[in-house]
CSV table of C-alpha atoms in Angstrom, one decimal:
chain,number,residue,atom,x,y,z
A,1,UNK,CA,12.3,-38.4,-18.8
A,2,UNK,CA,14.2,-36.1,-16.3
A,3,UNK,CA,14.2,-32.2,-16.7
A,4,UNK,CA,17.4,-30.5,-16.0
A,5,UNK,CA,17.5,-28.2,-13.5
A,6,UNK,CA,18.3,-25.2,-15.9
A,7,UNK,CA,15.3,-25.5,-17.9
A,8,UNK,CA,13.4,-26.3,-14.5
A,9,UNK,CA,14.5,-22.9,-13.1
A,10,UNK,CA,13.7,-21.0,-16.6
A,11,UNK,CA,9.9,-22.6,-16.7
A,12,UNK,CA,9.3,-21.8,-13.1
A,13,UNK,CA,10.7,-17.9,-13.6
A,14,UNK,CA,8.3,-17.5,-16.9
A,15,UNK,CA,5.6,-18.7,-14.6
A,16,UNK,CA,5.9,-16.7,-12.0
A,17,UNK,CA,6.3,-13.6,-15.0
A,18,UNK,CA,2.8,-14.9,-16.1
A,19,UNK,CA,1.3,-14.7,-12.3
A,20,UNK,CA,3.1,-11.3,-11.4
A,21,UNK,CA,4.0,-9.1,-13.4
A,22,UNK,CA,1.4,-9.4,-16.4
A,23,UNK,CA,-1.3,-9.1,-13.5
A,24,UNK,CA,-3.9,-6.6,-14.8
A,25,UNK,CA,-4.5,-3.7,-12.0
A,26,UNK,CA,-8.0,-4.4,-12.4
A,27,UNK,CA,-7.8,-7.9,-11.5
A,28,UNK,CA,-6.7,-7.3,-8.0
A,29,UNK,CA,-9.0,-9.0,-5.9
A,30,UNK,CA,-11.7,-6.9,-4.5
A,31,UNK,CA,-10.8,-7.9,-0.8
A,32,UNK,CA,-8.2,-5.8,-0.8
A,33,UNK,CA,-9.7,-2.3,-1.5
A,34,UNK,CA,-7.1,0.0,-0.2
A,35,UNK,CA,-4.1,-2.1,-2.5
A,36,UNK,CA,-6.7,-1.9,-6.1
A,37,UNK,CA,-7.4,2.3,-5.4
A,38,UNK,CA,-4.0,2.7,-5.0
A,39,UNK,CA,-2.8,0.8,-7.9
A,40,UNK,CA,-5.6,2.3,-10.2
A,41,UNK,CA,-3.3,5.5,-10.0
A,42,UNK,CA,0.5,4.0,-9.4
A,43,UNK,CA,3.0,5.8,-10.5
A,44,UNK,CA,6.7,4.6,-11.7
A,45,UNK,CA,9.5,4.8,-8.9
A,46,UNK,CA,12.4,5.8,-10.4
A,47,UNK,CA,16.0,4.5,-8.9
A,48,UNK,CA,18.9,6.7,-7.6
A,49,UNK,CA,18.0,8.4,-4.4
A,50,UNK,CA,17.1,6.6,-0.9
A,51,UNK,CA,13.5,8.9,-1.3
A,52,UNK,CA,10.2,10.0,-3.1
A,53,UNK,CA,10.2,13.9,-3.0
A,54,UNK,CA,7.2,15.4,-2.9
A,55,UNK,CA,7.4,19.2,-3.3
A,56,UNK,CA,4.3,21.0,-1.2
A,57,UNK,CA,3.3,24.5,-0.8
A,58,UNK,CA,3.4,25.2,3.4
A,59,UNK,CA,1.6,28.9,2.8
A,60,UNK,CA,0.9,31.6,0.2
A,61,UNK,CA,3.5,34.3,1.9
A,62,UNK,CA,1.0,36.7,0.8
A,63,UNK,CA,1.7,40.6,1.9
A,64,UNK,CA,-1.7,42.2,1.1
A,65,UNK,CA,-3.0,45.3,2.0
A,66,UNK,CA,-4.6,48.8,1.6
A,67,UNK,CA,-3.1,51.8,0.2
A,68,UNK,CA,-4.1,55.1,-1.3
A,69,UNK,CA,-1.9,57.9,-2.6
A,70,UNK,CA,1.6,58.0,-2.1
A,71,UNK,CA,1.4,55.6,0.5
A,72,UNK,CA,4.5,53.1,0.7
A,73,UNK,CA,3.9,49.8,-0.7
A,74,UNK,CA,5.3,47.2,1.2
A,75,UNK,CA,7.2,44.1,-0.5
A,76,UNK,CA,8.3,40.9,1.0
A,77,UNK,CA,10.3,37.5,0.0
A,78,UNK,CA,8.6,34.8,-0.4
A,79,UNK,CA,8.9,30.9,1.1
A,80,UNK,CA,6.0,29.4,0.1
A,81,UNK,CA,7.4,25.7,-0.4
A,82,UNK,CA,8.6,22.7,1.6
A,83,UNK,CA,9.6,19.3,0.2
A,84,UNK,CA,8.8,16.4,2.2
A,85,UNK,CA,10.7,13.1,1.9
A,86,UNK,CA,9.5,9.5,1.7
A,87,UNK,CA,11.5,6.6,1.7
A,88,UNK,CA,10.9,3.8,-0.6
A,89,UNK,CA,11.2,0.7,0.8
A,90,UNK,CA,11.8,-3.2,-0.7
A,91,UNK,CA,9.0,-6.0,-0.5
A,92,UNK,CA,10.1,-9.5,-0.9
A,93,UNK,CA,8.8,-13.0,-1.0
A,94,UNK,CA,9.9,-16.0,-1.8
A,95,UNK,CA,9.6,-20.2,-1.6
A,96,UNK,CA,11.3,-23.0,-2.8
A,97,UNK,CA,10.6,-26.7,-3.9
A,98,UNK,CA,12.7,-29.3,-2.6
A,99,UNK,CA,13.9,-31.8,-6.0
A,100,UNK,CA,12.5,-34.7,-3.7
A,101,UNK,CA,9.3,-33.8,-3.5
A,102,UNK,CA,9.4,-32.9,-7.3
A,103,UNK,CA,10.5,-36.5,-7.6
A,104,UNK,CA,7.2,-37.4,-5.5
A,105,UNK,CA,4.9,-35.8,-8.3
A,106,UNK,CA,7.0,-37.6,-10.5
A,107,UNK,CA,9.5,-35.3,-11.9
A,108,UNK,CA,13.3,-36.3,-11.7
A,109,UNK,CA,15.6,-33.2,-12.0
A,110,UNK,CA,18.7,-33.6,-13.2
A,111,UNK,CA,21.9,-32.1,-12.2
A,112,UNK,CA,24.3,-31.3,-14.7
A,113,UNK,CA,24.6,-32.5,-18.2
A,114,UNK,CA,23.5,-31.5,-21.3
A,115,UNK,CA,20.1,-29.2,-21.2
A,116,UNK,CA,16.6,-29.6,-23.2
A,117,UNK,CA,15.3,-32.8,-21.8
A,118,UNK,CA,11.7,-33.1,-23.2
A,119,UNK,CA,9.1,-34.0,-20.2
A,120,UNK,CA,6.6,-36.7,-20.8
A,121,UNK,CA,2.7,-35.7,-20.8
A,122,UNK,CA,2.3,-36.6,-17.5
A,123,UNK,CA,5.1,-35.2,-16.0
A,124,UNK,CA,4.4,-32.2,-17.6
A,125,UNK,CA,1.2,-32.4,-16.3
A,126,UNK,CA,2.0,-32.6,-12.8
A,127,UNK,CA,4.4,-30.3,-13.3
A,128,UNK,CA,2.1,-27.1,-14.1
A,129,UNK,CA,0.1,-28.5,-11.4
A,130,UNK,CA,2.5,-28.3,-8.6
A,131,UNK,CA,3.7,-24.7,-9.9
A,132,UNK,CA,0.5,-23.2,-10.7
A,133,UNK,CA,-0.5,-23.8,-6.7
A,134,UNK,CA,2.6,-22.7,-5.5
A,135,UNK,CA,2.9,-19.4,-7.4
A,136,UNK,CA,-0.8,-18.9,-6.9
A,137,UNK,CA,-0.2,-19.0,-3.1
A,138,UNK,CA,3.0,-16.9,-4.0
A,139,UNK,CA,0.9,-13.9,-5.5
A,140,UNK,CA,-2.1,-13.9,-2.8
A,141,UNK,CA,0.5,-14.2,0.1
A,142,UNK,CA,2.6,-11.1,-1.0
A,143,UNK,CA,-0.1,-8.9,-2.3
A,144,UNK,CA,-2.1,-9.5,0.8
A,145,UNK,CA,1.1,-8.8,2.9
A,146,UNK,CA,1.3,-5.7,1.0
A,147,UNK,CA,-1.9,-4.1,1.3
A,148,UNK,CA,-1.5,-4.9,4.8
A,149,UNK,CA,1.7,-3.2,5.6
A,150,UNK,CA,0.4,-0.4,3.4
A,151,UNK,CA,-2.2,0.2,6.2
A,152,UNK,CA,0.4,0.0,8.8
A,153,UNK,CA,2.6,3.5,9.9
A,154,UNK,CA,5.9,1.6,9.7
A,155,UNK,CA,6.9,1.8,13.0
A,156,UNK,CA,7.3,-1.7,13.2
A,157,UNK,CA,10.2,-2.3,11.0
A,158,UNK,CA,13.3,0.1,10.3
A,159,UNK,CA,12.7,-1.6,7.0
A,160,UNK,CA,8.8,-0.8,6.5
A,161,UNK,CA,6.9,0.9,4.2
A,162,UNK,CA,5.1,4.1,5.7
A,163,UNK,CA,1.6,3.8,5.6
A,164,UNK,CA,-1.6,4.7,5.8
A,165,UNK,CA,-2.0,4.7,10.1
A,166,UNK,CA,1.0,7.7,10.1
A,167,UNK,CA,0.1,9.6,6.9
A,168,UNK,CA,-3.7,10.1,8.1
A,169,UNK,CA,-2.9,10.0,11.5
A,170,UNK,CA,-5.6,9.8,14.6
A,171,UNK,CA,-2.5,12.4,16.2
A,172,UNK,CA,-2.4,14.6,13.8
A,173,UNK,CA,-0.6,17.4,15.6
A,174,UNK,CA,2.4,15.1,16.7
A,175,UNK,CA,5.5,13.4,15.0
A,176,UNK,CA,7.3,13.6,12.0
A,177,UNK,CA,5.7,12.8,8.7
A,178,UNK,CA,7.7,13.3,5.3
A,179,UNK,CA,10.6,14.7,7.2
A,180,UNK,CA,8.3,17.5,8.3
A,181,UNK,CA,7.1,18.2,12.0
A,182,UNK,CA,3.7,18.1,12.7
A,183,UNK,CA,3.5,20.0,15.7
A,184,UNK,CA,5.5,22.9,14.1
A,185,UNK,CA,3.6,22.5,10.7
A,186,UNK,CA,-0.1,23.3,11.1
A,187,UNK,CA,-0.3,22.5,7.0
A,188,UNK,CA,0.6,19.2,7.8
A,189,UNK,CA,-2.3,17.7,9.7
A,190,UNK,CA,-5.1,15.9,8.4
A,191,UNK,CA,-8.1,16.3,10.0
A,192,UNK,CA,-9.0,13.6,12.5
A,193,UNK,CA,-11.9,13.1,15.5
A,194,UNK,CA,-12.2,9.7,17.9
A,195,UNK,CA,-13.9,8.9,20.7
A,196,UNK,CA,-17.1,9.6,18.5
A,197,UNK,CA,-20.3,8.6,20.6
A,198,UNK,CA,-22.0,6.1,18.5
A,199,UNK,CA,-25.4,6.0,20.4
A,200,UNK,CA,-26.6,9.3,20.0
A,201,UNK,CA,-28.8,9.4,17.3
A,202,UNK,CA,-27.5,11.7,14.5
A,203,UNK,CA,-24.3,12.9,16.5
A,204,UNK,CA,-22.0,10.4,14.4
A,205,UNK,CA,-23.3,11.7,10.9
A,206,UNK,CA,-22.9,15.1,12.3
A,207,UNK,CA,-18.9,14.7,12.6
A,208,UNK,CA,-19.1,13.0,9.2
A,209,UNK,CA,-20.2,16.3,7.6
A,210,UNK,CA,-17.6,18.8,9.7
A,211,UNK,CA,-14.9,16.2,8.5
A,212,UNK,CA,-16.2,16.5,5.1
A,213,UNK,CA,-16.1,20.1,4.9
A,214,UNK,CA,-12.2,20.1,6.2
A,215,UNK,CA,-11.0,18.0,3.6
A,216,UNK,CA,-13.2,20.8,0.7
A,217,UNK,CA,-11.7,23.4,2.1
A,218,UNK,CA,-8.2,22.5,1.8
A,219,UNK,CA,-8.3,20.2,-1.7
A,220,UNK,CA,-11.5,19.3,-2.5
A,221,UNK,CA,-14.1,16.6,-2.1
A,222,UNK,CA,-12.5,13.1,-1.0
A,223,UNK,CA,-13.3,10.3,-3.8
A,224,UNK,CA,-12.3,7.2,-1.4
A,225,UNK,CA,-13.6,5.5,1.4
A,226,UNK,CA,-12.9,3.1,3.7
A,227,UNK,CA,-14.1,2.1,6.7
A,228,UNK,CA,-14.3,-0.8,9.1
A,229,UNK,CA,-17.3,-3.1,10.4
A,230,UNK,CA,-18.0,-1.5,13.6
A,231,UNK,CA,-18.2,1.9,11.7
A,232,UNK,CA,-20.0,0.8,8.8
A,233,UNK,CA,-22.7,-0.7,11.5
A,234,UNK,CA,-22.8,2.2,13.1
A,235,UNK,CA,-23.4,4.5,10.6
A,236,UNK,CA,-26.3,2.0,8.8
A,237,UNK,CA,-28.3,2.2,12.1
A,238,UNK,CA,-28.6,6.0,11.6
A,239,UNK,CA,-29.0,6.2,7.9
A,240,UNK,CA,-33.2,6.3,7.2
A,241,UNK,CA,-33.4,4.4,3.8
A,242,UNK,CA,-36.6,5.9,2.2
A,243,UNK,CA,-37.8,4.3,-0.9
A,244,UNK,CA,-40.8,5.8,-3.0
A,245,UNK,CA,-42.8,3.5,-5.5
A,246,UNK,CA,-45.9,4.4,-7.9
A,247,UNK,CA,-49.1,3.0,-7.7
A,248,UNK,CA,-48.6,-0.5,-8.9
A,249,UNK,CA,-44.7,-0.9,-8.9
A,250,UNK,CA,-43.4,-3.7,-6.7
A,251,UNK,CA,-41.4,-2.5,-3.8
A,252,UNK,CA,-38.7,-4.5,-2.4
A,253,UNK,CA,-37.2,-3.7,1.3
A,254,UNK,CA,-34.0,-5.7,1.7
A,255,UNK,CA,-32.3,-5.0,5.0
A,256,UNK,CA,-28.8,-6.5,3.2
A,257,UNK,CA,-27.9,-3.5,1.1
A,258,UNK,CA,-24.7,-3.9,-0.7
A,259,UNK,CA,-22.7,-6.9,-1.8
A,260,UNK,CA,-18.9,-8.0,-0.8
A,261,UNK,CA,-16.6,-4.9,0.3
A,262,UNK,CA,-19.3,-3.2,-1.4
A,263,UNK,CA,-21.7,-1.8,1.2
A,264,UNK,CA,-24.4,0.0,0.1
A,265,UNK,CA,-23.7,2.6,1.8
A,266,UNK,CA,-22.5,6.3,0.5
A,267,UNK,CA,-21.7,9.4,1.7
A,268,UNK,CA,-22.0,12.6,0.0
A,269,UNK,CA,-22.3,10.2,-3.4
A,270,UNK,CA,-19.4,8.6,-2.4
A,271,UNK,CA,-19.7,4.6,-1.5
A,272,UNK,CA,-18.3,3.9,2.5
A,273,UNK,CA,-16.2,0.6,1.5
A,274,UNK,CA,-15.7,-1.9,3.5
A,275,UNK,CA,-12.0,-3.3,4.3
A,276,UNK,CA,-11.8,-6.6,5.9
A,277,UNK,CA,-7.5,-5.6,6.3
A,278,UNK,CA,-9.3,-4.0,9.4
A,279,UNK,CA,-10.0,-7.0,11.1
A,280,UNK,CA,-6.7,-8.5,10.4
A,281,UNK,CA,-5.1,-5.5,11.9
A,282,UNK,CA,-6.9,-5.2,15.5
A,283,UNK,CA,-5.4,-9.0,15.7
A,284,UNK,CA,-1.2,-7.5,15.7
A,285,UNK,CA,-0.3,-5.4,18.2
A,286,UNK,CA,0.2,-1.6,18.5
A,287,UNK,CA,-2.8,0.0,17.5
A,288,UNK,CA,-4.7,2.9,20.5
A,289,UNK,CA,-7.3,2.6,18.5
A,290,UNK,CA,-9.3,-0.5,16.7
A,291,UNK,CA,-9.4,-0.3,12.8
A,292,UNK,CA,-12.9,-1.8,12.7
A,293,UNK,CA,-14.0,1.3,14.3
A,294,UNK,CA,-12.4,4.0,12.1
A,295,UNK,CA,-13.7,5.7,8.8
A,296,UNK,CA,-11.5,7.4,6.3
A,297,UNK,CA,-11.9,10.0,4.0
A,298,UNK,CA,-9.2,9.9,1.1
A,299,UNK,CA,-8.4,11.9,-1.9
A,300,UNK,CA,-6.5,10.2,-3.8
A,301,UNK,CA,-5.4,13.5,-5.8
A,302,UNK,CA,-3.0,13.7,-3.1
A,303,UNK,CA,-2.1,10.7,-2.1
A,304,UNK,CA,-0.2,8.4,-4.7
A,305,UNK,CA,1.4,4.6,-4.5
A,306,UNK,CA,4.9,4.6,-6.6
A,307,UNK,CA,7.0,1.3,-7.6
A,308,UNK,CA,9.4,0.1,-10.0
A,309,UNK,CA,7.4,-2.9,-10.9
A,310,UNK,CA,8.0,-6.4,-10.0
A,311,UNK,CA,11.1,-8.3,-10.5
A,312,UNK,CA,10.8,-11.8,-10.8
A,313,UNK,CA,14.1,-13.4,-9.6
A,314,UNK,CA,15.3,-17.5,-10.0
A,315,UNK,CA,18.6,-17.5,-7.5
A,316,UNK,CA,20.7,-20.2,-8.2
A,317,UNK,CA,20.5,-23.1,-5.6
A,318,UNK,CA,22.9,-23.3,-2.7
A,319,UNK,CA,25.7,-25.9,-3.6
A,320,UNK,CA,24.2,-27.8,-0.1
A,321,UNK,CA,20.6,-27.6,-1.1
A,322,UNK,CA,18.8,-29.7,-4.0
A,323,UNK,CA,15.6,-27.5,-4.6
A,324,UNK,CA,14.4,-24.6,-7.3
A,325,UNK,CA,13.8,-21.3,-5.9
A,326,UNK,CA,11.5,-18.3,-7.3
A,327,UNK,CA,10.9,-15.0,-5.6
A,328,UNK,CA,10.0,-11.6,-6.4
A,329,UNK,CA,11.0,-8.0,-5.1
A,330,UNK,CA,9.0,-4.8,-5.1
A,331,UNK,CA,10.4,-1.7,-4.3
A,332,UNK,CA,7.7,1.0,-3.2
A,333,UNK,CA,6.6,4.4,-1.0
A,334,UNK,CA,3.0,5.7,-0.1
A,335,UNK,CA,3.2,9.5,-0.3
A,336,UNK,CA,0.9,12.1,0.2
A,337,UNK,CA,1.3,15.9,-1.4
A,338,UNK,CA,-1.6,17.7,0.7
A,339,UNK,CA,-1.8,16.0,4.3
A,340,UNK,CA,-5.4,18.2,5.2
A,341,UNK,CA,-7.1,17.1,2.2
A,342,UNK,CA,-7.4,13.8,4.1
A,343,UNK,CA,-9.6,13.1,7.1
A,344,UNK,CA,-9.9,10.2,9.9
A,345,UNK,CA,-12.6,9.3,12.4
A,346,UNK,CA,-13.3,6.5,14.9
A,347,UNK,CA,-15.8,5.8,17.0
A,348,UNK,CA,-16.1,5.1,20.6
C-alpha cells in the first residue's frame, strides 16, 4: 500500500530527530577527540548579534609604588579590559531520496490525496532500512566535517567557522584573532615553538616542559591534549618506560601501550591523545606546517564550543523534482577567553 508523501516527509524528520539531536555528548565517537572535549563543555549560542563576545582582561593597570610621609600618592584610570569578537557561523548538510528509487525498495509514494496510508510489514521494513543508512551516513558525514573545520583557521571560506589552527596559532605574534591584533597585543599570543629537533635525545621533552610552564603561568595547567602521529612517535622514542615488580609478580613488557586515540602516553598526568583529523588535514591544502607533527596543549577553561543546537529541517520538494529531502543546520563559534593559557609545538 502506498505512503503519501506527507507522512513520508514527517517519518523521515522524526528519524533524523532520533539520529541528531537526541545524540548523547558522550556517544560521540572517540575518533574524533577534539569535536567530544569540546562538546563535554558546549555552551548555548544565543541568537541576535552576528558574534560571541568574549570579554578579557588585556592588563592589571596597576600604579604601585613606595611612599613614606607626606609623600604624594599617585592615582591613575584604569583600562584593564578588551572584548574580543567571534563570529558564529552556520553548518549544513543535507541529502535527498529520489521516489524512484523508494519505489525500487518497494515503497510507492503517493502524491496528493488523502493522508494516513498504512505501510505493509515489508514495506515498512525496507523502509527503516533505507532511512536508517542514509541518516546514519548523514550524522557521521556532518559531524566528521565538523570536527574537521573546527581544526581549520577559517581562512578558507568567508563562511567558515574559526578554528583551532588561528586561535593557537604556530604565528602567534601576527594577525588578527577575535578582532584583536596580535602584533599589538602581547596578551594575545599563545605560546608556540616549531622546527623542534626530534633526534636529539631529550631536547624535544625539554621544549614540552618550557611550554608547560607558559601556559601555568598565565591560567593554569592545560587538561587536553592532542597531538599527531609523527609527534606522538617522537616523543615515545624518548620516554624510558620503567616498570618495577616484586619477587614473584609476573611482569609484562608490551611495546603497544595505549588503545585507539588512546595512547598511553601522558604528560605531566595528562594523557597526549591521538587525533587521526591530523592525517586528514596534511591531505588539503594550506597548512606551513604538517598536523601530524604538532602537539597541543589546551585548557579548556578558556576555550569553549557554543551552538544553538541542531535543527532538523524536511523542505518541501521542488514542484520539478519527485524526491523527500532531510537536512540539518548548526549554527556555532570556537572562542577562546585567555589566548596564553594555550600552547602549540611541532617538530622538525
Amino acid at each position: 500500500m502506498p505512503i503519501s508523501n506527507t507522512d513520508l516527509q514527517e517519518l523521515a524528520k522524526v528519524s533524523l530527530d532520533e539520529y541528531l539531536r537526541n545524540l548523547p555528548v558522550d556517544q560521540i565517537a572517540v575518533e574524533r577527540p577534539f569535536l567530544k572535549k569540546l562538546m563535554e563543555g558546549r555552551k548555548s549560542l544565543l541568537g541576535a548579534k552576528q558574534n560571541v563576545v568574549e570579554n578579557i582582561r588585556k592588563e592589571h593597570g596597576s600604579n604601585f609604588s613606595w611612599a613614606f610621609g607626606e609623600e604624594t600618592v599617585k592615582f591613575n584610570k584604569r583600562n584593564t579590559t578588551e572584548q574580543a569578537s567571534f563570529p558564529w557561523r552556520r553548518a549544513v548538510d543535507g541529502l535527498y531520496i529520489d521516489y524512484d528509487r523508494l519505489f525500487s525498495n518497494g515503497i510507492k509514494v503517493r502524491e496528493g490525496g488523502a493522508r494516513g496510508f498504512q505501510l505493509e510489514y515489508n514495506e515498512r521494513v525496507q523502509l527503516i532500512n533505507l532511512l536508517d543508512e542514509q541518516l546514519e551516513v548523514l550524522r557521521e558525514g556532518f559531524l566528521n566535517k565538523l570536527d574537521l573545520e573546527l581544526h581549520r583557521d577559517g581562512s578558507h571560506g568567508a563562511d567558515a567557522v574559526v578554528g583551532l589552527d588561528s586561535l593557537v596559532c604556530l604565528a602567534p605574534d601576527a594577525g588578527t584573532v577575535g578582532g584583536i591584533d596580535r602584533a599589538k597585543a602581547s596578551y594575545w599570543r599563545n605560546y608556540a615553538v616549531k622546527d623542534i629537533a626530534s633526534t636529539a635525545l631529550g631536547n624535544l621533552v625539554g621544549e614540552m616542559e618550557t611550554a608547560w610552564r607558559q601556559c601555568i603561568k598565565h591560567g593554569g595547567s592545560p587538561d587536553f591534549i592532542i597531538a599527531g602521529g609523527k609527534f606522538i612517535d617522537t616523543y615515545r622514542k624518548q620516554v624510558t618506560v620503567t616498570h618495577i615488580a616484586g619477587s614473584g609478580e609476573t611482569k609484562y613488557i608490551d611495546a603497544g601501550v595505549g588503545a585507539g586515540v588512546n595512547t598511553g602516553l601522558a604528560f605531566k598526568g595528562v594523557e597526549i591523545i591521538w587525533d587521526p583529523q591530523f592525517d586528514e588535514l596534511d591531505a588539503m591544502a594550506n597548512r606551513t606546517v604538517e598536523w601530524s607533527k604538532r602537539c597541543y596543549f589546551l585548557n579548556t577553561r578558556f576555550m569553549k564550543l557554543r551552538d544553538d543546537d541542531l535543527d532538523i529541517v524536511a523542505p518541501i520538494r521542488p514542484h520539478d523534482t519527485l524526491a523527500m529531502y532531510a537536512m540539518v543546520n548548526l549554527r556555532c563559534a570556537l572562542s577562546i577567553s585567555r589566548a596564553n593559557a594555550h600552547a602549540v609545538l611541532a617538530i622538525q
